[in-house]
XYZ file of C-alpha atoms in Angstrom:
185
model
C 5.648 13.702 -20.019
C 6.506 11.478 -17.124
C 3.849 13.304 -14.788
C 1.602 14.097 -17.610
C 1.070 10.462 -18.793
C 3.960 7.755 -17.769
C 3.194 8.368 -13.925
C -0.717 8.475 -13.941
C -1.151 5.392 -16.271
C 1.113 3.427 -13.952
C -0.554 4.721 -10.642
C -3.758 3.594 -11.961
C -2.644 0.001 -13.219
C -0.975 -0.662 -9.705
C -4.404 0.420 -8.234
C -6.653 -1.866 -10.487
C -4.258 -4.807 -10.524
C -4.022 -5.316 -6.412
C -8.320 -4.101 -6.196
C -8.940 -7.125 -8.738
C -6.523 -9.723 -7.343
C -4.216 -9.945 -9.942
C -0.841 -10.294 -7.577
C -2.893 -12.794 -5.163
C -3.594 -14.989 -8.383
C -0.271 -15.076 -9.214
C 0.570 -15.934 -5.780
C -1.844 -18.821 -6.047
C -0.012 -20.141 -9.151
C -2.146 -18.596 -11.800
C 1.057 -17.655 -14.074
C 0.112 -16.999 -17.178
C -2.238 -13.839 -18.958
C -5.096 -16.304 -19.582
C -4.997 -17.975 -16.072
C -4.685 -14.274 -14.260
C -7.483 -13.156 -16.283
C -9.829 -16.240 -15.727
C -8.794 -16.238 -12.056
C -9.794 -12.547 -12.148
C -12.951 -12.522 -13.983
C -11.119 -10.222 -16.728
C -10.676 -10.175 -20.420
C -7.201 -11.936 -21.306
C -5.935 -9.198 -23.831
C -6.317 -6.057 -21.567
C -4.974 -8.439 -18.784
C -1.717 -9.105 -20.764
C -1.262 -5.169 -21.134
C -1.831 -5.019 -17.594
C 0.756 -7.603 -16.907
C 2.893 -5.228 -19.238
C 2.789 -2.645 -17.064
C 3.693 -4.174 -14.403
C 6.644 -5.968 -15.425
C 8.091 -2.499 -16.781
C 7.674 -1.026 -13.150
C 9.016 -3.798 -11.280
C 6.275 -5.626 -9.966
C 6.278 -8.420 -11.877
C 9.277 -10.684 -14.224
C 8.094 -12.424 -17.389
C 9.880 -15.266 -18.235
C 8.973 -18.342 -20.539
C 5.351 -16.617 -20.851
C 4.888 -17.016 -17.589
C 4.477 -13.959 -14.748
C 6.256 -14.277 -11.360
C 6.319 -11.981 -8.630
C 8.859 -9.701 -7.421
C 10.173 -8.924 -3.914
C 8.855 -5.642 -4.525
C 5.080 -7.449 -5.094
C 5.578 -9.818 -2.330
C 6.537 -7.388 0.294
C 4.153 -4.561 -0.453
C 1.336 -5.763 -2.415
C 0.347 -9.330 -1.113
C -2.020 -9.324 1.777
C 0.184 -12.131 3.549
C 3.021 -9.494 4.118
C 3.509 -7.946 7.007
C 4.424 -4.716 5.283
C 1.727 -4.724 2.614
C -0.170 -1.771 1.806
C -2.502 -3.553 -0.050
C -5.348 -2.517 1.663
C -4.331 0.947 1.219
C -4.091 0.617 -2.758
C -7.673 -0.584 -2.572
C -8.954 2.272 -0.411
C -7.223 5.016 -3.160
C -8.829 3.111 -6.160
C -12.197 2.637 -4.995
C -12.618 6.088 -3.177
C -9.191 8.019 -3.248
C -8.797 8.047 -6.790
C -12.638 9.630 -7.796
C -12.010 12.310 -5.084
C -9.078 13.216 -7.523
C -11.796 14.233 -10.117
C -13.160 17.175 -7.759
C -9.426 18.495 -7.631
C -9.977 20.991 -9.764
C -13.491 21.968 -8.640
C -11.769 22.483 -5.330
C -9.433 24.970 -6.548
C -11.752 27.153 -8.507
C -14.141 27.020 -5.697
C -11.753 27.161 -2.867
C -14.838 24.384 -1.094
C -12.869 21.778 0.336
C -14.687 18.003 0.516
C -15.340 16.441 4.345
C -14.828 13.094 3.367
C -15.280 11.276 6.362
C -18.646 12.567 6.768
C -19.818 11.241 3.055
C -18.327 7.561 3.812
C -20.767 5.190 2.992
C -20.109 2.220 5.631
C -18.433 0.285 2.910
C -15.837 3.273 2.170
C -15.651 3.641 6.038
C -13.979 0.099 6.155
C -11.662 0.600 3.751
C -10.337 3.400 4.786
C -9.997 2.135 8.340
C -8.018 -0.801 6.730
C -6.287 1.361 4.455
C -4.952 3.982 7.226
C -4.079 0.754 9.352
C -2.051 -0.567 6.260
C 0.198 2.934 5.651
C 0.826 2.802 9.078
C 1.936 -0.531 8.991
C 4.333 0.398 6.125
C 5.904 3.639 8.007
C 5.730 2.316 11.579
C 9.124 1.191 11.934
C 11.035 3.570 9.749
C 9.293 6.268 11.719
C 10.556 4.239 15.065
C 14.153 4.117 13.971
C 14.323 8.117 12.781
C 12.067 9.747 15.395
C 14.174 11.735 17.783
C 14.013 10.834 21.513
C 15.062 12.302 24.692
C 17.133 10.199 26.487
C 15.993 7.968 28.844
C 12.335 9.062 27.576
C 9.704 6.646 29.011
C 6.877 8.106 27.120
C 5.223 9.493 23.911
C 2.467 11.392 23.374
C 0.483 10.286 19.941
C -1.554 13.217 19.223
C -2.761 11.740 16.036
C -6.130 10.612 16.793
C -5.864 7.509 14.992
C -4.726 4.028 17.034
C -1.469 4.813 18.381
C 0.694 2.057 16.216
C 3.779 5.231 15.689
C 4.356 5.107 19.090
C 4.207 1.599 19.819
C 6.603 0.922 17.050
C 8.979 3.617 18.757
C 8.913 2.526 22.354
C 9.449 -1.226 20.851
C 12.584 0.286 18.716
C 14.059 2.005 21.849
C 13.527 -1.569 23.778
C 15.442 -3.450 20.880
C 18.045 -0.804 20.570
C 18.297 -0.673 24.395
C 18.684 -4.327 24.674
C 21.744 -4.207 22.055
C 23.541 -1.695 23.919
C 22.811 -3.256 27.005
C 24.113 -6.589 25.681
C 26.972 -4.871 23.925
C 28.521 -3.662 27.531
C 27.053 -6.658 29.466
């Protein structure tokens, strides 16, 4: 039941909420369902239902008829956060989610989707922003856990993208190296 009904609804609810600006609206001080709906150009009743879903999974808190962002939403969703995955969510809502409708076709025919070749210019921009957001969100974790040989000075990033993981790994190595040197000095 969780995988067949609950998680797809929660996932789509979170993606839609991010895409229509609900979290940013709350950050700007719109805290009632009516204010949020008006600010985002939505209908009040469905917005209130969506806000209920977001509360149930920990993105929002509801008290005294007002919605507030949780630390989870502030860290991962708001555009101003250094850890934001907002652009990845918008990409997945507008581009990735519709492709999931084609999974059954792939399973039956074996014919994949060459999605990079099918991007419109708007989708390509969403894709680039989304991939960058995903990399930012995981780069520090990657950097603290990637095994490096002692004294390594270089890392080859063969992913073909922006190289953020290698850059962050090098930054982490320098930070740890400074901490170690300061302990022994």
